[in-house]
Amino acid sequence: MADENDTADKTEDPTQKRLDDAQDRGDVAKSQEVNTWFMIAGATLVLSTFSGSIGGIQLPLRNLIANSWMFRVDGPALMALARNLEYALIAALGVPLLMLALAAIAGNMVQHRLVWSGESLKPKLSKISPAAGAKRIFGKQAAANFAKGVFKLIALGAVMTAILWPERHRLDSMMHFDPAELLGVTTGLTLQLMGAVVVMLAAVAIADYFFQYRQWYERQKMSLQEMKEEFKQSEGDPHVKGRIRQLRQARMKKRMMAAVPKASVIITNPTHYAVALSYERGMPAPVCVAKGTDLIALKIREVAGVHDIPIVENVPLARALYATVEIDDEIPVEHYHAVAEIIGYVMGIRRGLSGRRL
């Protein structure tokens, strides 16, 4: 029941990461019928192309049998004889066997990318579970395999009947054929049978691959909780990201407030915006050391009041500076004139206060 509930909860299409992880584990969409088709097609191609190369084996074997009494089989002579026969076999069968091996590899490569994984070799309790075994016996996969078997049996019988029935009288007389002629006849009939089987199995392989792919895709489906967990792993936990953002803002605010006492002037809105500028002789332009709106602006004004930093109200300039300048950056060129007037005014007031004190 738990497995059924888990399957029912997995209603969302798998993400690309989920599909990639499944392939990395060796869980891929694979149809054995496609592999079978490639092997039979490869064998048909080999038989039709290299059936004449058997003569390369006939000559040394015929020579060996006809002149067996002439060959020495003692010591190195026996090894030389075996080596010569081995070379003849490799020359005649090497390329056909290589083509069959390539066909077997191609049957897998056309279905999925090359995967190296030991996941399928790990022991799993589900492999010996009676419930899992019953599901494999009576599930969709077992039903599909049974249907494929029945279809292939019927189709193969029909193909053999269609090809061999017209040749039934000829088959009866084959026992009187010369061996060389018999080889050619059987080779031709075999190629006809294999060619028809290749065509028949092509339809089975295509249908089975789409069925297997759909089954595999259904297994990769995800529940909403799994999608949330994957999003957290790939994009980061939103709660953690929010907390990090809060800590960064708190550190930035603390650093700004520590820099306000070093400011030369505070330009305000007067209540919604506050921009703290620092300027000393020799600097190319004033630098923004702090800025903020609402509560942060109020805090900047409070710190400025404690440290006797001049506060100048200029609504358009405060808004413009807040929008265009970042902390620790110089003010834009278009605001030089307006800021210079304010800083000159503040410096004039400071010089006047210093003169009165003297």
Coordinates of C-alpha atoms in Angstrom, one line a residue:
M1 CA 0.0 0.0 0.0
A2 CA 2.9 2.4 0.8
D3 CA 4.3 1.8 -2.7
E4 CA 0.9 2.6 -4.3
N5 CA 0.6 5.8 -2.3
D6 CA 4.1 6.9 -3.3
T7 CA 3.3 6.2 -6.9
A8 CA 0.0 8.1 -6.7
D9 CA 1.8 11.1 -5.2
K10 CA 4.3 11.3 -8.1
T11 CA 2.2 13.3 -10.4
E12 CA 4.8 15.9 -11.6
D13 CA 7.0 15.4 -14.7
P14 CA 10.6 14.8 -13.9
T15 CA 13.1 17.6 -14.2
Q16 CA 16.2 17.3 -16.4
K17 CA 18.4 16.9 -13.3
R18 CA 16.2 13.9 -12.2
L19 CA 16.6 12.3 -15.6
D20 CA 20.3 12.9 -15.6
D21 CA 20.7 11.4 -12.1
A22 CA 18.8 8.3 -13.2
Q23 CA 21.1 7.8 -16.2
D24 CA 24.2 8.3 -14.0
R25 CA 22.9 5.5 -11.8
G26 CA 22.4 3.2 -14.8
D27 CA 18.7 3.5 -14.8
V28 CA 18.0 4.1 -18.5
A29 CA 15.2 3.4 -20.9
K30 CA 16.3 0.2 -22.6
S31 CA 14.5 -2.3 -24.9
Q32 CA 16.0 -5.7 -25.3
E33 CA 14.1 -6.0 -28.5
V34 CA 16.2 -3.2 -30.0
N35 CA 19.4 -5.1 -29.1
T36 CA 17.9 -8.3 -30.6
W37 CA 17.1 -6.5 -33.8
F38 CA 20.6 -5.1 -34.1
M39 CA 22.1 -8.5 -33.5
I40 CA 19.9 -10.2 -36.1
A41 CA 20.4 -7.4 -38.6
G42 CA 24.1 -7.6 -38.1
A43 CA 24.1 -11.4 -38.5
T44 CA 22.1 -11.0 -41.7
L45 CA 24.5 -8.5 -43.0
V46 CA 27.5 -10.7 -42.1
L47 CA 26.0 -13.7 -43.7
S48 CA 25.1 -11.9 -46.9
T49 CA 28.5 -10.2 -47.1
F50 CA 31.0 -12.8 -45.9
S51 CA 29.4 -16.1 -46.7
G52 CA 31.9 -16.6 -49.5
S53 CA 34.8 -16.1 -47.1
I54 CA 34.2 -19.5 -45.7
G55 CA 36.3 -20.7 -48.5
G56 CA 39.3 -19.2 -46.7
I57 CA 38.8 -21.9 -44.1
Q58 CA 37.9 -24.7 -46.4
L59 CA 41.3 -24.8 -48.2
P60 CA 43.5 -25.3 -45.1
L61 CA 41.1 -27.7 -43.5
R62 CA 40.7 -29.7 -46.7
N63 CA 44.5 -29.8 -47.0
L64 CA 44.9 -30.8 -43.4
I65 CA 42.5 -33.8 -43.8
A66 CA 43.7 -34.9 -47.2
N67 CA 47.4 -34.8 -46.2
S68 CA 47.2 -35.5 -42.5
W69 CA 49.8 -38.3 -42.8
M70 CA 52.3 -35.7 -44.1
F71 CA 52.1 -33.3 -41.1
R72 CA 54.5 -33.6 -38.3
V73 CA 52.8 -33.2 -34.9
D74 CA 55.8 -33.4 -32.6
G75 CA 57.2 -30.5 -30.6
P76 CA 57.4 -27.1 -32.4
A77 CA 55.8 -28.6 -35.6
L78 CA 52.4 -29.0 -33.8
M79 CA 52.5 -25.4 -32.5
A80 CA 53.3 -24.2 -36.0
L81 CA 50.3 -26.2 -37.4
A82 CA 48.0 -24.8 -34.8
R83 CA 49.2 -21.3 -35.4
N84 CA 48.6 -21.5 -39.1
L85 CA 45.1 -22.8 -38.5
E86 CA 44.5 -19.9 -36.0
Y87 CA 45.6 -17.3 -38.5
A88 CA 43.2 -18.8 -41.1
L89 CA 40.3 -18.7 -38.7
I90 CA 41.1 -15.1 -37.7
A91 CA 41.4 -14.0 -41.3
A92 CA 38.0 -15.6 -42.2
L93 CA 36.0 -14.8 -39.0
G94 CA 37.7 -11.7 -37.5
V95 CA 35.8 -9.0 -39.5
P96 CA 32.4 -10.8 -39.2
L97 CA 32.8 -11.2 -35.4
L98 CA 33.9 -7.5 -35.1
M99 CA 30.8 -6.5 -37.0
L100 CA 28.6 -8.5 -34.7
A101 CA 30.3 -6.9 -31.7
L102 CA 29.7 -3.4 -33.1
A103 CA 26.1 -4.3 -33.8
A104 CA 25.7 -5.3 -30.1
I105 CA 27.2 -2.0 -29.0
A106 CA 25.1 0.1 -31.4
G107 CA 22.0 -1.6 -30.0
N108 CA 22.7 0.1 -26.7
M109 CA 24.1 3.4 -28.0
V110 CA 21.0 4.3 -30.0
Q111 CA 18.9 4.0 -26.9
H112 CA 21.0 5.9 -24.4
R113 CA 24.4 7.5 -23.9
L114 CA 27.3 5.4 -22.6
V115 CA 26.9 4.8 -18.9
W116 CA 29.4 3.3 -16.5
S117 CA 27.7 2.5 -13.2
G118 CA 28.0 -0.2 -10.5
E119 CA 24.6 0.7 -9.0
S120 CA 22.9 -2.4 -10.6
L121 CA 25.5 -4.7 -8.9
K122 CA 24.6 -3.5 -5.4
P123 CA 22.5 -6.0 -3.4
K124 CA 19.0 -4.8 -2.8
L125 CA 16.3 -6.3 -0.6
S126 CA 13.7 -5.5 -3.3
K127 CA 15.2 -8.1 -5.6
I128 CA 14.3 -10.9 -3.1
S129 CA 11.1 -9.3 -1.9
P130 CA 8.0 -11.6 -2.5
A131 CA 5.8 -8.5 -3.1
A132 CA 8.3 -7.0 -5.7
G133 CA 8.6 -10.5 -7.3
A134 CA 4.8 -10.7 -7.6
K135 CA 4.7 -7.2 -9.1
R136 CA 7.3 -8.2 -11.7
I137 CA 5.3 -11.4 -12.6
F138 CA 1.9 -9.8 -12.8
G139 CA 2.8 -6.2 -13.6
K140 CA 2.6 -4.2 -16.9
Q141 CA 6.1 -5.3 -17.8
A142 CA 5.3 -9.0 -17.5
A143 CA 2.1 -8.5 -19.5
A144 CA 4.0 -6.6 -22.2
N145 CA 6.7 -9.4 -22.4
F146 CA 4.0 -12.0 -22.7
A147 CA 2.3 -10.1 -25.5
K148 CA 5.6 -9.6 -27.3
G149 CA 6.4 -13.3 -27.0
V150 CA 3.0 -14.4 -28.4
F151 CA 3.2 -11.9 -31.3
K152 CA 6.8 -12.9 -32.2
L153 CA 5.8 -16.6 -32.1
I154 CA 2.9 -16.1 -34.4
A155 CA 4.7 -13.7 -36.7
L156 CA 7.8 -15.9 -36.9
G157 CA 5.6 -18.9 -37.7
A158 CA 3.8 -17.0 -40.4
V159 CA 7.1 -15.8 -41.9
M160 CA 8.6 -19.3 -42.0
T161 CA 5.4 -20.7 -43.5
A162 CA 5.3 -18.0 -46.2
I163 CA 8.9 -18.6 -47.2
L164 CA 9.3 -22.3 -46.7
W165 CA 5.9 -23.6 -47.9
P166 CA 6.6 -22.8 -51.6
E167 CA 9.9 -24.6 -51.2
R168 CA 8.5 -27.8 -49.6
H169 CA 9.0 -30.0 -52.7
R170 CA 12.5 -28.6 -53.1
L171 CA 13.3 -29.3 -49.5
D172 CA 12.4 -32.9 -49.8
S173 CA 14.9 -33.4 -52.6
M174 CA 17.8 -31.6 -50.8
M175 CA 19.1 -34.9 -49.4
H176 CA 20.2 -35.8 -52.9
F177 CA 22.1 -32.4 -53.5
D178 CA 25.8 -32.1 -53.8
P179 CA 27.2 -30.6 -50.6
A180 CA 28.5 -27.5 -52.4
E181 CA 25.1 -26.9 -54.0
L182 CA 23.3 -27.6 -50.7
L183 CA 25.4 -24.9 -49.0
G184 CA 24.3 -22.3 -51.5
V185 CA 20.6 -23.3 -51.3
T186 CA 20.5 -23.3 -47.5
T187 CA 22.4 -20.0 -47.4
G188 CA 19.8 -18.4 -49.7
L189 CA 16.8 -19.7 -47.7
T190 CA 18.5 -18.6 -44.5
L191 CA 19.0 -15.1 -45.8
Q192 CA 15.3 -14.9 -46.9
L193 CA 14.2 -16.0 -43.5
M194 CA 16.5 -13.6 -41.6
G195 CA 15.6 -10.7 -43.9
A196 CA 11.9 -11.3 -43.2
V197 CA 12.6 -11.6 -39.4
V198 CA 14.6 -8.3 -39.4
V199 CA 11.6 -6.5 -41.0
M200 CA 9.1 -8.1 -38.6
L201 CA 11.3 -7.4 -35.5
A202 CA 11.8 -3.8 -36.6
A203 CA 8.1 -3.1 -35.8
V204 CA 8.4 -5.0 -32.5
A205 CA 11.6 -3.1 -31.5
I206 CA 10.1 0.3 -32.2
A207 CA 6.9 -0.4 -30.3
D208 CA 8.8 -1.9 -27.4
Y209 CA 11.3 0.9 -27.1
F210 CA 8.5 3.5 -26.8
F211 CA 6.8 1.3 -24.2
Q212 CA 10.0 0.9 -22.2
Y213 CA 10.7 4.6 -22.5
R214 CA 7.2 5.5 -21.2
Q215 CA 7.6 3.0 -18.3
W216 CA 11.0 4.5 -17.4
Y217 CA 9.6 8.1 -17.7
E218 CA 6.7 7.2 -15.4
R219 CA 9.2 5.8 -12.8
Q220 CA 11.1 9.1 -12.8
K221 CA 8.0 11.2 -12.0
M222 CA 8.3 13.3 -8.9
S223 CA 6.0 14.3 -6.0
L224 CA 5.6 17.9 -5.1
Q225 CA 7.8 17.4 -2.0
E226 CA 10.6 15.9 -4.1
M227 CA 10.5 18.9 -6.5
K228 CA 10.7 21.3 -3.5
E229 CA 13.7 19.3 -2.1
E230 CA 15.4 19.4 -5.5
F231 CA 14.8 23.1 -5.8
K232 CA 16.3 23.7 -2.4
Q233 CA 19.4 21.7 -3.3
S234 CA 19.9 23.4 -6.7
E235 CA 18.8 26.9 -5.9
G236 CA 19.3 27.0 -2.1
D237 CA 16.9 27.0 0.7
P238 CA 14.7 30.2 0.5
H239 CA 14.7 30.5 4.3
V240 CA 18.5 30.3 4.4
K241 CA 18.9 32.7 1.5
G242 CA 16.5 35.2 3.3
R243 CA 18.5 34.9 6.5
I244 CA 21.7 35.5 4.6
R245 CA 20.2 38.6 3.0
Q246 CA 19.1 39.9 6.4
L247 CA 22.6 39.4 7.8
R248 CA 24.1 41.2 4.9
Q249 CA 21.7 44.1 5.2
A250 CA 22.4 44.3 9.0
R251 CA 26.2 44.4 8.4
M252 CA 25.8 47.0 5.7
K253 CA 23.6 49.1 8.0
K254 CA 26.1 48.8 10.8
R255 CA 28.9 49.8 8.6
M256 CA 27.0 52.8 7.3
M257 CA 26.2 54.0 10.7
A258 CA 29.8 53.7 11.7
A259 CA 30.7 55.9 8.7
V260 CA 28.1 58.6 9.4
P261 CA 30.3 60.5 12.0
K262 CA 33.0 60.9 9.3
A263 CA 30.5 62.6 6.9
S264 CA 30.8 66.2 5.9
V265 CA 27.1 66.8 5.4
I266 CA 23.8 65.0 5.5
I267 CA 21.4 65.9 2.6
T268 CA 17.7 65.1 3.5
N269 CA 14.3 65.0 2.0
P270 CA 13.6 66.0 4.9
T271 CA 12.1 62.8 6.5
H272 CA 12.0 60.1 3.9
Y273 CA 15.6 60.3 2.4
A274 CA 19.0 60.9 3.9
V275 CA 22.4 60.8 2.0
A276 CA 25.6 61.2 4.0
L277 CA 28.5 62.7 1.9
S278 CA 32.2 62.9 2.9
Y279 CA 34.6 65.4 1.4
E280 CA 38.1 66.6 2.2
R281 CA 40.4 68.9 0.3
G282 CA 42.3 67.1 -2.4
M283 CA 39.5 64.6 -3.1
P284 CA 38.3 64.6 -6.8
A285 CA 34.7 64.5 -5.7
P286 CA 32.5 63.9 -2.6
V287 CA 31.9 60.3 -1.7
C288 CA 28.6 58.7 -0.4
V289 CA 29.3 57.0 2.9
A290 CA 25.7 56.2 3.9
K291 CA 22.2 56.5 2.5
G292 CA 18.7 55.3 3.4
T293 CA 15.0 55.8 3.5
D294 CA 12.4 56.1 6.3
L295 CA 13.7 54.4 9.5
I296 CA 17.3 54.2 8.2
A297 CA 17.1 57.9 7.2
L298 CA 15.9 58.7 10.6
K299 CA 18.8 56.8 12.2
I300 CA 21.3 58.6 10.0
R301 CA 19.9 62.0 11.1
E302 CA 20.1 60.9 14.8
V303 CA 23.7 59.8 14.5
A304 CA 24.5 63.0 12.6
G305 CA 22.9 65.1 15.4
V306 CA 24.9 63.3 18.1
H307 CA 28.2 64.1 16.2
D308 CA 27.3 67.6 15.1
I309 CA 27.2 66.7 11.4
P310 CA 25.4 69.5 9.4
I311 CA 22.0 68.4 8.0
V312 CA 20.9 70.3 4.9
E313 CA 17.4 69.9 3.5
N314 CA 17.2 69.6 -0.3
V315 CA 14.4 67.5 -1.6
P316 CA 15.3 67.0 -5.3
L317 CA 19.0 66.6 -4.6
A318 CA 18.4 64.0 -1.8
R319 CA 16.2 61.9 -4.1
A320 CA 18.6 62.2 -7.0
L321 CA 21.6 61.2 -5.0
Y322 CA 19.8 58.3 -3.4
A323 CA 18.8 56.9 -6.8
T324 CA 22.1 57.4 -8.7
V325 CA 25.0 56.9 -6.2
E326 CA 26.0 53.8 -4.3
I327 CA 27.8 53.6 -1.0
D328 CA 31.6 54.3 -1.2
D329 CA 31.1 55.7 -4.7
E330 CA 31.8 59.3 -5.9
I331 CA 28.7 61.3 -6.7
P332 CA 27.8 61.7 -10.4
V333 CA 29.2 64.6 -12.4
E334 CA 25.8 66.2 -12.9
H335 CA 25.5 66.8 -9.2
Y336 CA 28.9 68.4 -8.7
H337 CA 27.6 71.9 -8.8
A338 CA 24.7 71.5 -6.4
V339 CA 26.8 69.5 -3.9
A340 CA 29.7 71.9 -4.1
E341 CA 27.4 74.8 -3.1
I342 CA 26.1 72.9 -0.1
I343 CA 29.6 71.8 1.0
G344 CA 30.9 75.3 0.5
Y345 CA 28.1 76.6 2.6
V346 CA 28.8 74.1 5.3
M347 CA 32.5 74.8 5.3
G348 CA 31.7 78.6 5.5
I349 CA 29.6 78.0 8.6
R350 CA 32.3 75.9 10.2
R351 CA 35.0 78.6 9.5
G352 CA 32.7 81.2 11.0
L353 CA 32.2 79.1 14.1
S354 CA 35.9 78.5 14.4
G355 CA 36.5 82.3 14.2
R356 CA 34.0 83.1 16.9
R357 CA 35.7 80.6 19.2
L358 CA 39.0 82.2 18.6

